[in-house]
Amino acid sequence: MTATPQFVPSDIEIAQQARLRTITAVAADLGLAPDDIDQYGRYKAKLPLALASQPPKGRLVLVTAISPTPAGEGKSTVSVGLSQAFRRLGHNAVLCMREPSLGPVFGVKGGAAGGGYAQVLPMDDINLHFTGDFHAIASAHSLLSAMLDNHLYHGNALGLDVKRITWPRTIDMNDRALRQAIIGVGAGNGVMREERWVIIPASEVMAIVALASDAEDLEQRLGNIIVGTTSGKERTPVRARDLQATGAMSLLLKDALRPNLVQTLEGGPAILHAGPFGNIAHGCNSLVATRAGLALADIVVTEAGFGSDLGAEKFFDIKCRAGGLNPEAAVLVATVRSLKMQGGLPKNMLDQEDLGALERGLPHLAHHITNVRQFGVPVVVAINRRLSDTDAELTMVADYAAKYGVRVALCDVWANGGAGGEALAHEVLALLDSKSAEFRPLYDTERPIREKIETIAAKVYGADGVDYSPAAEKSIAWLEQHGMGNTPVCMAKTQYSLSDDASKLGVPTNFRMTVQEVSGSAGAGFVVAKCGDIMTMPGLSKSPAAERMKVRPDGTIEGLS
Amino acid sequence: MTATPQFVPSDIEIAQQARLRTITAVAADLGLAPDDIDQYGRYKAKLPLALASQPPKGRLVLVTAISPTPAGEGKSTVSVGLSQAFRRLGHNAVLCMREPSLGPVFGVKGGAAGGGYAQVLPMDDINLHFTGDFHAIASAHSLLSAMLDNHLYHGNALGLDVKRITWPRTIDMNDRALRQAIIGVGAGNGVMREERWVIIPASEVMAIVALASDAEDLEQRLGNIIVGTTSGKERTPVRARDLQATGAMSLLLKDALRPNLVQTLEGGPAILHAGPFGNIAHGCNSLVATRAGLALADIVVTEAGFGSDLGAEKFFDIKCRAGGLNPEAAVLVATVRSLKMQGGLPKNMLDQEDLGALERGLPHLAHHITNVRQFGVPVVVAINRRLSDTDAELTMVADYAAKYGVRVALCDVWANGGAGGEALAHEVLALLDSKSAEFRPLYDTERPIREKIETIAAKVYGADGVDYSPAAEKSIAWLEQHGMGNTPVCMAKTQYSLSDDASKLGVPTNFRMTVQEVSGSAGAGFVVAKCGDIMTMPGLSKSPAAERMKVRPDGTIEGLS
């Protein structure tokens, strides 16, 4: 274990001081010639899509986490640091992650590409327009919106029920005022109707780009998108294909479907591609990115959104199933601080040693370990070390994990980069070498929608049962009647609790879930079951990060972090 | 004159058959090393912004046209072909043009980058996302919108009058249903108010990017944007600066401000950058693109929107004035067919020789010649040749022009590329060598707003006078009171007539103009005077071009033209 320094510069300072390798040099490490890639500036490139169809040679490692708390777990930072550590140990490893959305960058976060000495670079480009993927996805989504309203305006030959249009508009911005609107106001300006905007990670086109296996599959999925239903008793789905929008949408997405190559702070390859939400979508980087990584590298480190109850479950049941992926090991990230919060300690007391709170929080860790293991994937716990952690606390976590037959590795990649992740890398290598993985999804997609929901609720969340709103029951019947009965289920619930009640920390028991709304993402290929309100268009705070951003006279930037 | 072939393949066929040079090779022709540029794929690059601050070595040639008709004039095609011709004649010439907007691509046009054998490539990329400039501009614009509504939501400390917000939302899409809307509907979703969307070429941020001389000037202009006024009698302007949005907007635009390098079908350099509308904005490619061209090449061919009454006037009075540019020659594009339409011939009869209609149309040509000449810039008429043109018709045009002391060159660059533009290139070179240009703007910006409007109306449109709506009069007073009295005026009127009545072809006389609305684009640095309704958000047709687009299994595309 390397020593944790008392002072680490800010993320942006570290990023700006880094000496980047040219992207052609990074690509060369993966056996790619300059002509194999398309450069976007000196430090970004698009990879060829064909890589995603090549046979995998790498082994797939998932980084997941316990349920997120305000204490911070650092899953992305550990993912970056672990890939850095593998390279330090001489392995040809590649990192696969999601691309960040602009909305949160200008809202609260000010950036999202790891942190400290475990970052992905060029940080500013990645946090701004990057290679334009999200803009292309927004364009394709918006074109479908425009063609839909244009169809209504020109006579509505498909007989769409204007009150039952489900396709929203989208923008990559935190824009509260667009959550609910009336459009088509005024003479000659189309059909007046209600509309809502979702932020781009919530767009079904984002989920489609993330799950498509190639250009043909992309087009097929785009065509399947359900935009609404016909009027009257029939309520037949109306699809993007019926609006003849599929070809033009594919055209807009032809480059966005190609994975992006960048680098970690230590110059190793990182493939960043797509970024669907982890609640109403499956929360993973694209399938083509992961497959390209597996074709190019010996070890692929990837991550999934939120805790293992949301991200890992969807990674396994939706992404791995769709893409025929075979995950061979998982890393479960936790911090002592966040385990103490799960044990009931308030945020302002996390700096003090509290073995009681930690002990009460450890069953939460156990629950996530069990979650991952039931998919047949072996797991190692990564304790993302913080300065306030005491030896007694760390020992308690290690002893507890030992009871579960799970190894614990400390890491401090934030402060020490790849060197701080070597212990973890060794543990992961041991898991991979054990060849103990026997990956299997949790449920059979051919089972009824309710049964699939109830399987996830019981086995992953620990719920005693599931209740359905009348609207949800009606939707389930309609979806099963219209060919959506045999897809995976994408559960949308709070990320802060294993249950559907954000206030219940630790391991909630004796609870039932309530599914309030069910909808079909027919293009993405899953049914979304919403337990509670899910925010699909964030707002800006009273003092958003955007107010503190600027370009300095020398061209460097300020305010991203 | 080369022979005009009877059959020319479609634009996209020609583009797809073209063998492109690598963009590094194109850049090398301009004396730029691979490290001087940032590649975006193999055939596009961003130029360094610093080029725009280097001393000009090139001579500037403007391509303008008579008023547009459905007969087609081909101004862009002639611009491309002329730059190709200069290179064939051994000159180091560069083309500077606007970037196309996605909206029209999916609407009617299916593409916009010249035509036939006078195109700019890669045509599909240019017509789709290109290097992401328009997306970045949309993001910067949208961020200001979101921050504005966020300000209202969090208490409206600046005291904005919600009924007098002038900053619209934007999207790069033809989306009729967004022309007029109610946003902020529902509890917790912000302040409910009217909103309108404009397409991205109508965004003031687009005009700002097109007129900014460097990053500092960009930030200054962004800060100056007026988003609305305070309530009450004062009606003080509220600016983007007051919302603390300027820094983040600059950050979003830092790459979009850099000009893009591509190539013509014959491999010559073309700089495509920015694309403001030609009515409510000034309709020219960016100042930094033109300046970069002048720093790199011996001859810069550039164009301005619509006819000389709109595009050339604004090019001279707004862009050249703002940027200290010195145009030395102008090309006025016309076709025999369009002159016959100006002479009253209906569209379905244009294929027949009609010397009478042509003769009646020629004064329209003369008016545009005079327009350009009054700016002190010598002009050559380019007849963009069509198959139906007869020798007698061409002779009549040449004889008429001779009376005005203006040379006429035939060109058929559409069918023959640069070879079809050599005659025109020789005429332009003769003009340049004559050193007869004495460029001067039409009016003094220090004069009152009304006087500036009336000068343009009288000298460029031939109006007898100008009337103002009460709202326009009120706005003019407010603008002069708030520091906008000494900027250029940007006239927004129909492009189809020299007057403000689209149905009046030829040379309208005995008419007065009516200014209905006046507004301040304080960031762009001009006052917009609207004569009539100006469409800032187009709709899609009943059968939009988007319906016929697709990506073929081999990755090539269909439906752009």
XYZ file of C-alpha atoms in Angstrom, chain A residues 34-42 44 102 106 124-125 128-130 132 135-140 142-143 145-147 149-150 153-155 169-191 195 197 215 219 243-255 258 539-544 546-551 555-560, chain B residues 34-42 44 102 106 124-125 128-130 132 135-140 142-143 145-147 149-150 153-155 169-191 195 197 215 219 243-255 258 539-544 546-551 555-560:
186
model
C -2.889 5.576 -37.398
C -4.980 4.747 -40.452
C -7.188 2.397 -38.418
C -8.588 5.250 -36.370
C -10.145 8.620 -37.109
C -8.498 11.321 -35.057
C -10.606 14.053 -33.481
C -7.890 16.445 -32.552
C -4.656 15.099 -31.136
C -9.308 11.681 -29.180
C -23.367 18.207 -20.492
C -23.088 22.749 -15.834
C -12.181 19.210 -20.686
C -13.041 17.763 -24.096
C -17.788 19.246 -23.140
C -18.687 18.068 -26.648
C -16.188 15.198 -26.834
C -20.156 14.828 -30.675
C -25.214 15.839 -29.978
C -25.762 13.263 -32.722
C -28.044 11.262 -30.448
C -29.982 14.425 -29.583
C -30.289 15.218 -33.311
C -31.593 11.764 -34.170
C -35.146 15.440 -32.215
C -35.599 14.522 -35.861
C -39.890 14.375 -32.679
C -40.064 16.835 -35.562
C -41.219 14.156 -38.009
C -45.330 16.488 -35.129
C -44.996 17.058 -38.845
C -49.732 18.576 -38.866
C -50.064 17.058 -42.324
C -53.205 15.074 -41.506
C -38.368 15.732 -26.892
C -34.769 15.844 -25.666
C -31.892 18.208 -24.958
C -28.478 17.739 -23.331
C -29.032 20.397 -20.695
C -30.443 20.656 -17.180
C -33.499 22.663 -18.134
C -36.281 22.481 -15.564
C -38.671 24.683 -17.545
C -38.850 22.033 -20.276
C -40.128 19.267 -18.029
C -43.678 20.025 -19.037
C -44.800 22.266 -21.870
C -47.488 22.969 -24.437
C -46.186 23.022 -27.996
C -47.806 23.718 -31.348
C -49.374 26.941 -30.065
C -50.680 29.411 -32.646
C -52.073 29.261 -36.171
C -50.005 27.282 -38.661
C -47.662 26.014 -35.971
C -48.716 22.373 -35.851
C -51.041 20.486 -33.536
C -44.870 17.780 -24.442
C -38.297 17.059 -22.541
C -25.218 -0.591 -37.884
C -31.396 0.628 -37.671
C -42.954 7.612 -39.666
C -40.166 6.691 -42.120
C -37.660 8.236 -39.749
C -35.344 5.269 -39.355
C -32.992 5.849 -42.272
C -32.338 9.494 -41.490
C -31.854 8.697 -37.800
C -29.298 6.011 -38.736
C -27.544 8.514 -40.935
C -27.281 10.977 -38.049
C -25.872 8.217 -35.838
C -23.384 6.616 -38.201
C -20.339 8.098 -36.473
C -18.324 4.155 -33.242
C -32.865 21.442 -12.980
C -29.979 23.769 -12.240
C -29.271 24.800 -8.664
C -29.495 28.377 -7.428
C -25.791 28.785 -8.091
C -24.949 26.314 -10.869
C -21.766 27.123 -15.045
C -21.540 30.486 -13.256
C -17.958 29.749 -12.227
C -16.626 28.562 -15.565
C -14.407 30.522 -17.900
C -11.765 30.382 -20.581
C -6.859 29.342 -23.543
C -6.878 27.134 -20.445
C -10.157 26.634 -18.688
C -11.508 27.133 -15.232
C -14.500 25.657 -13.430
C -14.530 22.061 -14.590
C 0.101 18.257 -39.710
C 0.748 19.520 -36.178
C -0.684 22.944 -37.031
C -4.165 21.520 -37.482
C -6.478 19.295 -35.477
C -7.817 16.488 -37.627
C -11.452 15.457 -37.316
C -11.298 12.204 -39.187
C -9.222 11.984 -42.334
C -11.752 17.515 -41.952
C -29.243 20.268 -40.387
C -33.829 16.989 -43.635
C -22.044 13.844 -46.147
C -20.059 14.962 -43.117
C -24.522 16.189 -41.073
C -22.636 17.089 -37.886
C -19.405 18.283 -39.552
C -19.833 19.943 -34.300
C -24.140 21.691 -31.936
C -21.739 23.706 -29.805
C -23.534 26.917 -30.751
C -26.882 25.304 -29.898
C -25.460 24.186 -26.539
C -24.162 27.640 -25.683
C -29.438 26.564 -24.749
C -27.310 26.989 -21.658
C -31.868 29.743 -21.958
C -31.643 27.254 -19.101
C -29.756 29.720 -16.885
C -35.276 30.225 -16.642
C -33.299 28.981 -13.674
C -37.244 30.015 -10.829
C -34.834 30.924 -8.051
C -36.428 34.277 -7.330
C -34.676 28.756 -27.328
C -32.966 27.087 -30.282
C -32.583 23.757 -32.054
C -30.924 22.732 -35.333
C -34.039 21.160 -36.772
C -37.040 22.195 -38.852
C -39.581 21.841 -36.070
C -42.767 23.776 -36.697
C -44.403 22.756 -33.411
C -41.730 24.676 -31.489
C -42.457 28.037 -33.100
C -44.683 28.969 -30.218
C -45.009 27.156 -26.905
C -45.763 27.461 -23.217
C -42.965 26.207 -20.987
C -42.569 25.838 -17.230
C -45.928 24.083 -16.924
C -46.637 22.194 -13.691
C -45.580 22.476 -10.066
C -41.836 22.728 -9.472
C -41.100 23.103 -13.152
C -40.084 26.734 -13.250
C -41.980 29.878 -14.190
C -41.428 30.603 -25.469
C -37.653 28.287 -30.729
C -11.716 34.474 -28.103
C -16.635 36.505 -24.713
C -26.809 35.918 -15.644
C -23.123 34.935 -15.287
C -23.475 32.770 -18.356
C -20.659 34.213 -20.427
C -17.762 32.089 -19.208
C -19.554 28.780 -19.628
C -20.830 29.819 -23.059
C -17.274 30.696 -24.111
C -16.117 27.331 -22.849
C -18.726 25.565 -24.975
C -17.617 27.590 -28.001
C -13.852 27.352 -27.662
C -13.472 24.855 -30.531
C -11.914 27.768 -34.909
C -41.371 23.397 -40.860
C -40.952 20.103 -42.671
C -42.943 19.439 -45.837
C -45.527 16.701 -46.137
C -42.878 14.409 -47.544
C -39.565 15.666 -46.129
C -35.534 12.744 -44.313
C -38.002 10.044 -45.375
C -35.779 9.071 -48.284
C -32.470 8.881 -46.453
C -30.675 5.755 -45.419
C -27.339 4.130 -44.672
C -21.901 2.111 -45.089
C -22.508 4.499 -47.978
C -25.443 6.830 -47.723
C -28.496 7.618 -49.752
C -30.756 10.647 -49.818
C -28.371 13.560 -49.449
